Amino acid sequence: MKTVLAIQLVLTLIFGNFTAFHVNHEEHEVSPPYAKWGQIAIQETKKKYPQASIIDYLHIGKETGTDSSTEKFKLWLRENNKEFGVFVDISFDNETEQIIDIKLTETSN
């Protein structure tokens, strides 16, 4: 984008206001490939712990198998004066991305 702005500046300096040079500088956010699964992990955690606040989120990684894969997350929750972690494993079919299983495991660390 800096290169485009530099070119635009040079053209303006050379040709003054006679140029009809316009560039759309719209930026697009790119979501990570696990974003869809992260949203599901958050939804499922909120269902199981409706009174808790999710205060942190970590994508641990993906385990890829031949037919299915598992996206792994750790969410950190606060409920009343207690803080705790919840591991969320979402297993899904590689071809259809249909969810096979969602496992939530509470942890103290």
mmCIF file of N, CA and C in Angstrom:
data_model
loop_
_atom_site.group_PDB
_atom_site.id
_atom_site.type_symbol
_atom_site.label_atom_id
_atom_site.label_comp_id
_atom_site.label_asym_id
_atom_site.label_seq_id
_atom_site.Cartn_x
_atom_site.Cartn_y
_atom_site.Cartn_z
ATOM 1 N N MET A 1 0.820 -1.171 0.000
ATOM 2 C CA MET A 1 0.000 0.000 0.000
ATOM 3 C C MET A 1 0.876 1.251 0.000
ATOM 4 N N LYS A 2 2.022 1.211 0.692
ATOM 5 C CA LYS A 2 2.922 2.366 0.714
ATOM 6 C C LYS A 2 3.439 2.670 -0.683
ATOM 7 N N THR A 3 3.679 1.606 -1.478
ATOM 8 C CA THR A 3 4.160 1.803 -2.836
ATOM 9 C C THR A 3 3.126 2.540 -3.679
ATOM 10 N N VAL A 4 1.859 2.159 -3.528
ATOM 11 C CA VAL A 4 0.781 2.810 -4.272
ATOM 12 C C VAL A 4 0.684 4.275 -3.886
ATOM 13 N N LEU A 5 0.791 4.563 -2.598
ATOM 14 C CA LEU A 5 0.735 5.955 -2.153
ATOM 15 C C LEU A 5 1.923 6.750 -2.685
ATOM 16 N N ALA A 6 3.102 6.135 -2.728
ATOM 17 C CA ALA A 6 4.286 6.811 -3.252
ATOM 18 C C ALA A 6 4.124 7.108 -4.736
ATOM 19 N N ILE A 7 3.589 6.157 -5.494
ATOM 20 C CA ILE A 7 3.349 6.364 -6.923
ATOM 21 C C ILE A 7 2.339 7.485 -7.130
ATOM 22 N N GLN A 8 1.274 7.458 -6.330
ATOM 23 C CA GLN A 8 0.257 8.497 -6.431
ATOM 24 C C GLN A 8 0.864 9.871 -6.131
ATOM 25 N N LEU A 9 1.716 9.963 -5.142
ATOM 26 C CA LEU A 9 2.360 11.219 -4.788
ATOM 27 C C LEU A 9 3.267 11.710 -5.919
ATOM 28 N N VAL A 10 4.056 10.801 -6.500
ATOM 29 C CA VAL A 10 4.951 11.166 -7.607
ATOM 30 C C VAL A 10 4.143 11.672 -8.805
ATOM 31 N N LEU A 11 3.058 10.961 -9.149
ATOM 32 C CA LEU A 11 2.221 11.391 -10.275
ATOM 33 C C LEU A 11 1.598 12.755 -10.015
ATOM 34 N N THR A 12 1.182 12.986 -8.790
ATOM 35 C CA THR A 12 0.600 14.276 -8.436
ATOM 36 C C THR A 12 1.646 15.376 -8.551
ATOM 37 N N LEU A 13 2.868 15.094 -8.105
ATOM 38 C CA LEU A 13 3.938 16.090 -8.207
ATOM 39 C C LEU A 13 4.285 16.390 -9.668
ATOM 40 N N ILE A 14 4.291 15.358 -10.515
ATOM 41 C CA ILE A 14 4.652 15.539 -11.923
ATOM 42 C C ILE A 14 3.525 16.223 -12.700
ATOM 43 N N PHE A 15 2.306 15.719 -12.538
ATOM 44 C CA PHE A 15 1.203 16.183 -13.360
ATOM 45 C C PHE A 15 0.272 17.164 -12.654
ATOM 46 N N GLY A 16 0.533 17.446 -11.401
ATOM 47 C CA GLY A 16 -0.342 18.368 -10.668
ATOM 48 C C GLY A 16 -1.704 17.744 -10.449
ATOM 49 N N ASN A 17 -2.722 18.570 -10.508
ATOM 50 C CA ASN A 17 -4.085 18.089 -10.270
ATOM 51 C C ASN A 17 -4.757 17.574 -11.528
ATOM 52 N N PHE A 18 -4.020 17.387 -12.610
ATOM 53 C CA PHE A 18 -4.604 16.959 -13.869
ATOM 54 C C PHE A 18 -4.812 15.443 -13.931
ATOM 55 N N THR A 19 -4.306 14.726 -12.976
ATOM 56 C CA THR A 19 -4.447 13.269 -13.027
ATOM 57 C C THR A 19 -5.788 12.851 -12.459
ATOM 58 N N ALA A 20 -6.316 11.824 -13.028
ATOM 59 C CA ALA A 20 -7.561 11.236 -12.539
ATOM 60 C C ALA A 20 -7.213 9.873 -11.958
ATOM 61 N N PHE A 21 -6.230 9.855 -11.106
ATOM 62 C CA PHE A 21 -5.682 8.626 -10.548
ATOM 63 C C PHE A 21 -6.316 8.389 -9.189
ATOM 64 N N HIS A 22 -7.039 7.286 -9.061
ATOM 65 C CA HIS A 22 -7.700 6.983 -7.795
ATOM 66 C C HIS A 22 -7.470 5.514 -7.462
ATOM 67 N N VAL A 23 -7.107 5.274 -6.240
ATOM 68 C CA VAL A 23 -6.884 3.904 -5.774
ATOM 69 C C VAL A 23 -7.765 3.669 -4.570
ATOM 70 N N ASN A 24 -8.436 2.550 -4.560
ATOM 71 C CA ASN A 24 -9.263 2.180 -3.420
ATOM 72 C C ASN A 24 -8.358 1.503 -2.392
ATOM 73 N N HIS A 25 -8.228 2.099 -1.226
ATOM 74 C CA HIS A 25 -7.337 1.580 -0.183
ATOM 75 C C HIS A 25 -8.082 0.745 0.853
ATOM 76 N N GLU A 26 -9.178 0.156 0.453
ATOM 77 C CA GLU A 26 -9.973 -0.637 1.385
ATOM 78 C C GLU A 26 -9.158 -1.838 1.841
ATOM 79 N N GLU A 27 -9.061 -2.013 3.146
ATOM 80 C CA GLU A 27 -8.328 -3.147 3.699
ATOM 81 C C GLU A 27 -9.305 -4.238 4.084
ATOM 82 N N HIS A 28 -8.906 -5.456 3.859
ATOM 83 C CA HIS A 28 -9.745 -6.603 4.188
ATOM 84 C C HIS A 28 -9.082 -7.397 5.301
ATOM 85 N N GLU A 29 -9.866 -7.735 6.324
ATOM 86 C CA GLU A 29 -9.340 -8.584 7.378
ATOM 87 C C GLU A 29 -9.367 -10.025 6.895
ATOM 88 N N VAL A 30 -8.345 -10.745 7.213
ATOM 89 C CA VAL A 30 -8.266 -12.145 6.840
ATOM 90 C C VAL A 30 -8.391 -12.963 8.111
ATOM 91 N N SER A 31 -9.399 -13.816 8.141
ATOM 92 C CA SER A 31 -9.616 -14.662 9.309
ATOM 93 C C SER A 31 -8.711 -15.879 9.238
ATOM 94 N N PRO A 32 -8.213 -16.322 10.384
ATOM 95 C CA PRO A 32 -7.412 -17.550 10.378
ATOM 96 C C PRO A 32 -8.306 -18.747 10.038
ATOM 97 N N PRO A 33 -7.727 -19.823 9.538
ATOM 98 C CA PRO A 33 -8.532 -20.978 9.125
ATOM 99 C C PRO A 33 -9.322 -21.616 10.264
ATOM 100 N N TYR A 34 -8.911 -21.404 11.490
ATOM 101 C CA TYR A 34 -9.614 -22.017 12.628
ATOM 102 C C TYR A 34 -10.699 -21.107 13.209
ATOM 103 N N ALA A 35 -10.936 -19.952 12.642
ATOM 104 C CA ALA A 35 -11.893 -18.981 13.207
ATOM 105 C C ALA A 35 -13.289 -19.569 13.371
ATOM 106 N N LYS A 36 -13.757 -20.295 12.365
ATOM 107 C CA LYS A 36 -15.086 -20.924 12.422
ATOM 108 C C LYS A 36 -15.189 -21.848 13.638
ATOM 109 N N TRP A 37 -14.145 -22.635 13.852
ATOM 110 C CA TRP A 37 -14.143 -23.596 14.956
ATOM 111 C C TRP A 37 -14.014 -22.876 16.295
ATOM 112 N N GLY A 38 -13.283 -21.779 16.321
ATOM 113 C CA GLY A 38 -13.157 -20.985 17.539
ATOM 114 C C GLY A 38 -14.494 -20.413 17.981
ATOM 115 N N GLN A 39 -15.289 -19.970 17.018
ATOM 116 C CA GLN A 39 -16.622 -19.455 17.351
ATOM 117 C C GLN A 39 -17.494 -20.553 17.948
ATOM 118 N N ILE A 40 -17.395 -21.751 17.389
ATOM 119 C CA ILE A 40 -18.159 -22.885 17.922
ATOM 120 C C ILE A 40 -17.678 -23.225 19.326
ATOM 121 N N ALA A 41 -16.362 -23.199 19.555
ATOM 122 C CA ALA A 41 -15.808 -23.476 20.887
ATOM 123 C C ALA A 41 -16.354 -22.476 21.906
ATOM 124 N N ILE A 42 -16.423 -21.216 21.527
ATOM 125 C CA ILE A 42 -16.951 -20.179 22.422
ATOM 126 C C ILE A 42 -18.432 -20.415 22.695
ATOM 127 N N GLN A 43 -19.213 -20.709 21.658
ATOM 128 C CA GLN A 43 -20.652 -20.959 21.827
ATOM 129 C C GLN A 43 -20.907 -22.129 22.767
ATOM 130 N N GLU A 44 -20.179 -23.223 22.557
ATOM 131 C CA GLU A 44 -20.377 -24.413 23.387
ATOM 132 C C GLU A 44 -19.965 -24.162 24.838
ATOM 133 N N THR A 45 -18.906 -23.392 25.024
ATOM 134 C CA THR A 45 -18.458 -23.062 26.380
ATOM 135 C C THR A 45 -19.497 -22.187 27.074
ATOM 136 N N LYS A 46 -20.056 -21.231 26.357
ATOM 137 C CA LYS A 46 -21.101 -20.375 26.939
ATOM 138 C C LYS A 46 -22.341 -21.178 27.311
ATOM 139 N N LYS A 47 -22.664 -22.215 26.522
ATOM 140 C CA LYS A 47 -23.807 -23.079 26.844
ATOM 141 C C LYS A 47 -23.573 -23.826 28.157
ATOM 142 N N LYS A 48 -22.360 -24.365 28.306
ATOM 143 C CA LYS A 48 -22.061 -25.166 29.490
ATOM 144 C C LYS A 48 -21.826 -24.305 30.727
ATOM 145 N N TYR A 49 -21.281 -23.087 30.529
ATOM 146 C CA TYR A 49 -20.970 -22.185 31.648
ATOM 147 C C TYR A 49 -21.641 -20.826 31.406
ATOM 148 N N PRO A 50 -22.977 -20.770 31.462
ATOM 149 C CA PRO A 50 -23.690 -19.529 31.096
ATOM 150 C C PRO A 50 -23.417 -18.345 32.027
ATOM 151 N N GLN A 51 -23.012 -18.599 33.257
ATOM 152 C CA GLN A 51 -22.773 -17.515 34.213
ATOM 153 C C GLN A 51 -21.327 -17.016 34.183
ATOM 154 N N ALA A 52 -20.474 -17.696 33.455
ATOM 155 C CA ALA A 52 -19.046 -17.348 33.425
ATOM 156 C C ALA A 52 -18.739 -16.367 32.300
ATOM 157 N N SER A 53 -17.691 -15.580 32.510
ATOM 158 C CA SER A 53 -17.171 -14.694 31.470
ATOM 159 C C SER A 53 -15.947 -15.347 30.856
ATOM 160 N N ILE A 54 -15.862 -15.328 29.550
ATOM 161 C CA ILE A 54 -14.676 -15.834 28.874
ATOM 162 C C ILE A 54 -13.680 -14.682 28.837
ATOM 163 N N ILE A 55 -12.542 -14.884 29.485
ATOM 164 C CA ILE A 55 -11.576 -13.787 29.591
ATOM 165 C C ILE A 55 -10.331 -13.983 28.732
ATOM 166 N N ASP A 56 -10.157 -15.207 28.200
ATOM 167 C CA ASP A 56 -9.024 -15.439 27.315
ATOM 168 C C ASP A 56 -9.328 -16.622 26.414
ATOM 169 N N TYR A 57 -8.600 -16.690 25.300
ATOM 170 C CA TYR A 57 -8.872 -17.663 24.247
ATOM 171 C C TYR A 57 -7.545 -18.029 23.597
ATOM 172 N N LEU A 58 -7.331 -19.327 23.397
ATOM 173 C CA LEU A 58 -6.100 -19.779 22.755
ATOM 174 C C LEU A 58 -6.418 -20.907 21.784
ATOM 175 N N HIS A 59 -5.932 -20.786 20.559
ATOM 176 C CA HIS A 59 -6.005 -21.897 19.618
ATOM 177 C C HIS A 59 -4.753 -22.728 19.841
ATOM 178 N N ILE A 60 -4.916 -23.934 20.322
ATOM 179 C CA ILE A 60 -3.780 -24.806 20.623
ATOM 180 C C ILE A 60 -3.209 -25.401 19.341
ATOM 181 N N GLY A 61 -4.088 -25.810 18.454
ATOM 182 C CA GLY A 61 -3.619 -26.391 17.207
ATOM 183 C C GLY A 61 -4.640 -27.328 16.604
ATOM 184 N N LYS A 62 -4.233 -27.947 15.515
ATOM 185 C CA LYS A 62 -5.111 -28.863 14.788
ATOM 186 C C LYS A 62 -4.415 -30.207 14.648
ATOM 187 N N GLU A 63 -5.160 -31.256 14.942
ATOM 188 C CA GLU A 63 -4.681 -32.616 14.702
ATOM 189 C C GLU A 63 -5.414 -33.122 13.469
ATOM 190 N N THR A 64 -4.681 -33.374 12.402
ATOM 191 C CA THR A 64 -5.282 -33.787 11.145
ATOM 192 C C THR A 64 -5.147 -35.288 10.967
ATOM 193 N N GLY A 65 -6.281 -35.935 10.748
ATOM 194 C CA GLY A 65 -6.301 -37.363 10.482
ATOM 195 C C GLY A 65 -6.687 -37.620 9.041
ATOM 196 N N THR A 66 -6.776 -38.878 8.683
ATOM 197 C CA THR A 66 -7.118 -39.250 7.310
ATOM 198 C C THR A 66 -8.544 -38.838 6.955
ATOM 199 N N ASP A 67 -9.489 -39.171 7.828
ATOM 200 C CA ASP A 67 -10.899 -38.895 7.554
ATOM 201 C C ASP A 67 -11.450 -37.733 8.376
ATOM 202 N N SER A 68 -10.865 -37.528 9.559
ATOM 203 C CA SER A 68 -11.364 -36.466 10.428
ATOM 204 C C SER A 68 -10.201 -35.713 11.058
ATOM 205 N N SER A 69 -10.521 -34.536 11.563
ATOM 206 C CA SER A 69 -9.522 -33.702 12.226
ATOM 207 C C SER A 69 -10.119 -33.161 13.506
ATOM 208 N N THR A 70 -9.247 -32.631 14.373
ATOM 209 C CA THR A 70 -9.686 -32.036 15.632
ATOM 210 C C THR A 70 -8.998 -30.694 15.824
ATOM 211 N N GLU A 71 -9.807 -29.653 15.986
ATOM 212 C CA GLU A 71 -9.292 -28.339 16.348
ATOM 213 C C GLU A 71 -9.333 -28.251 17.861
ATOM 214 N N LYS A 72 -8.234 -27.758 18.464
ATOM 215 C CA LYS A 72 -8.109 -27.728 19.921
ATOM 216 C C LYS A 72 -7.955 -26.290 20.404
ATOM 217 N N PHE A 73 -8.732 -25.953 21.441
ATOM 218 C CA PHE A 73 -8.731 -24.614 22.016
ATOM 219 C C PHE A 73 -8.659 -24.696 23.533
ATOM 220 N N LYS A 74 -8.191 -23.617 24.130
ATOM 221 C CA LYS A 74 -8.272 -23.463 25.576
ATOM 222 C C LYS A 74 -8.870 -22.089 25.849
ATOM 223 N N LEU A 75 -9.943 -22.091 26.605
ATOM 224 C CA LEU A 75 -10.591 -20.850 26.998
ATOM 225 C C LEU A 75 -10.414 -20.683 28.494
ATOM 226 N N TRP A 76 -10.196 -19.448 28.932
ATOM 227 C CA TRP A 76 -10.031 -19.148 30.346
ATOM 228 C C TRP A 76 -11.277 -18.401 30.790
ATOM 229 N N LEU A 77 -11.909 -18.895 31.860
ATOM 230 C CA LEU A 77 -13.179 -18.346 32.317
ATOM 231 C C LEU A 77 -13.077 -17.796 33.719
ATOM 232 N N ARG A 78 -13.970 -16.861 34.012
ATOM 233 C CA ARG A 78 -14.107 -16.320 35.367
ATOM 234 C C ARG A 78 -15.585 -16.385 35.733
ATOM 235 N N GLU A 79 -15.830 -17.007 36.894
ATOM 236 C CA GLU A 79 -17.199 -17.103 37.421
ATOM 237 C C GLU A 79 -17.133 -16.831 38.910
ATOM 238 N N ASN A 80 -17.827 -15.779 39.331
ATOM 239 C CA ASN A 80 -17.733 -15.283 40.697
ATOM 240 C C ASN A 80 -16.273 -14.930 40.978
ATOM 241 N N ASN A 81 -15.651 -15.534 41.971
ATOM 242 C CA ASN A 81 -14.239 -15.248 42.264
ATOM 243 C C ASN A 81 -13.315 -16.357 41.770
ATOM 244 N N LYS A 82 -13.843 -17.259 40.970
ATOM 245 C CA LYS A 82 -13.077 -18.413 40.518
ATOM 246 C C LYS A 82 -12.671 -18.247 39.051
ATOM 247 N N GLU A 83 -11.402 -18.536 38.761
ATOM 248 C CA GLU A 83 -10.920 -18.580 37.383
ATOM 249 C C GLU A 83 -10.500 -20.009 37.071
ATOM 250 N N PHE A 84 -10.818 -20.457 35.859
ATOM 251 C CA PHE A 84 -10.487 -21.822 35.463
ATOM 252 C C PHE A 84 -10.419 -21.907 33.939
ATOM 253 N N GLY A 85 -9.775 -22.948 33.464
ATOM 254 C CA GLY A 85 -9.649 -23.168 32.029
ATOM 255 C C GLY A 85 -10.577 -24.260 31.558
ATOM 256 N N VAL A 86 -10.913 -24.179 30.278
ATOM 257 C CA VAL A 86 -11.721 -25.218 29.643
ATOM 258 C C VAL A 86 -11.056 -25.556 28.306
ATOM 259 N N PHE A 87 -10.647 -26.817 28.172
ATOM 260 C CA PHE A 87 -10.146 -27.289 26.889
ATOM 261 C C PHE A 87 -11.346 -27.686 26.044
ATOM 262 N N VAL A 88 -11.360 -27.255 24.795
ATOM 263 C CA VAL A 88 -12.444 -27.595 23.876
ATOM 264 C C VAL A 88 -11.825 -28.261 22.652
ATOM 265 N N ASP A 89 -12.218 -29.507 22.410
ATOM 266 C CA ASP A 89 -11.755 -30.259 21.240
ATOM 267 C C ASP A 89 -12.950 -30.471 20.325
ATOM 268 N N ILE A 90 -12.836 -29.990 19.099
ATOM 269 C CA ILE A 90 -13.917 -30.121 18.125
ATOM 270 C C ILE A 90 -13.435 -31.044 17.008
ATOM 271 N N SER A 91 -14.038 -32.234 16.939
ATOM 272 C CA SER A 91 -13.693 -33.197 15.896
ATOM 273 C C SER A 91 -14.707 -33.077 14.762
ATOM 274 N N PHE A 92 -14.197 -33.116 13.531
ATOM 275 C CA PHE A 92 -15.084 -32.941 12.377
ATOM 276 C C PHE A 92 -14.583 -33.746 11.185
ATOM 277 N N ASP A 93 -15.497 -34.032 10.273
ATOM 278 C CA ASP A 93 -15.186 -34.745 9.042
ATOM 279 C C ASP A 93 -14.382 -33.832 8.122
ATOM 280 N N ASN A 94 -13.260 -34.322 7.604
ATOM 281 C CA ASN A 94 -12.399 -33.495 6.750
ATOM 282 C C ASN A 94 -13.079 -33.044 5.458
ATOM 283 N N GLU A 95 -13.909 -33.898 4.888
ATOM 284 C CA GLU A 95 -14.521 -33.569 3.599
ATOM 285 C C GLU A 95 -15.735 -32.652 3.744
ATOM 286 N N THR A 96 -16.618 -32.971 4.686
ATOM 287 C CA THR A 96 -17.871 -32.208 4.811
ATOM 288 C C THR A 96 -17.804 -31.126 5.890
ATOM 289 N N GLU A 97 -16.814 -31.199 6.751
ATOM 290 C CA GLU A 97 -16.671 -30.327 7.924
ATOM 291 C C GLU A 97 -17.843 -30.461 8.896
ATOM 292 N N GLN A 98 -18.573 -31.565 8.807
ATOM 293 C CA GLN A 98 -19.647 -31.835 9.754
ATOM 294 C C GLN A 98 -19.033 -32.251 11.082
ATOM 295 N N ILE A 99 -19.551 -31.666 12.162
ATOM 296 C CA ILE A 99 -19.019 -31.946 13.499
ATOM 297 C C ILE A 99 -19.338 -33.377 13.908
ATOM 298 N N ILE A 100 -18.316 -34.062 14.381
ATOM 299 C CA ILE A 100 -18.459 -35.432 14.866
ATOM 300 C C ILE A 100 -18.642 -35.421 16.380
ATOM 301 N N ASP A 101 -17.823 -34.608 17.082
ATOM 302 C CA ASP A 101 -17.866 -34.584 18.543
ATOM 303 C C ASP A 101 -17.267 -33.281 19.058
ATOM 304 N N ILE A 102 -17.817 -32.809 20.168
ATOM 305 C CA ILE A 102 -17.248 -31.653 20.865
ATOM 306 C C ILE A 102 -17.032 -32.075 22.312
ATOM 307 N N LYS A 103 -15.780 -31.964 22.764
ATOM 308 C CA LYS A 103 -15.435 -32.388 24.125
ATOM 309 C C LYS A 103 -14.937 -31.182 24.902
ATOM 310 N N LEU A 104 -15.541 -30.908 26.055
ATOM 311 C CA LEU A 104 -15.120 -29.831 26.945
ATOM 312 C C LEU A 104 -14.560 -30.452 28.213
ATOM 313 N N THR A 105 -13.353 -30.032 28.603
ATOM 314 C CA THR A 105 -12.698 -30.563 29.786
ATOM 315 C C THR A 105 -12.220 -29.395 30.633
ATOM 316 N N GLU A 106 -12.726 -29.327 31.859
ATOM 317 C CA GLU A 106 -12.334 -28.249 32.777
ATOM 318 C C GLU A 106 -10.967 -28.529 33.365
ATOM 319 N N THR A 107 -10.178 -27.466 33.560
ATOM 320 C CA THR A 107 -8.855 -27.584 34.153
ATOM 321 C C THR A 107 -8.612 -26.408 35.101
ATOM 322 N N SER A 108 -7.757 -26.619 36.072
ATOM 323 C CA SER A 108 -7.474 -25.531 37.029
ATOM 324 C C SER A 108 -6.256 -24.712 36.610
ATOM 325 N N ASN A 109 -5.549 -25.155 35.574
ATOM 326 C CA ASN A 109 -4.368 -24.406 35.115
ATOM 327 C C ASN A 109 -4.362 -24.214 33.620
#
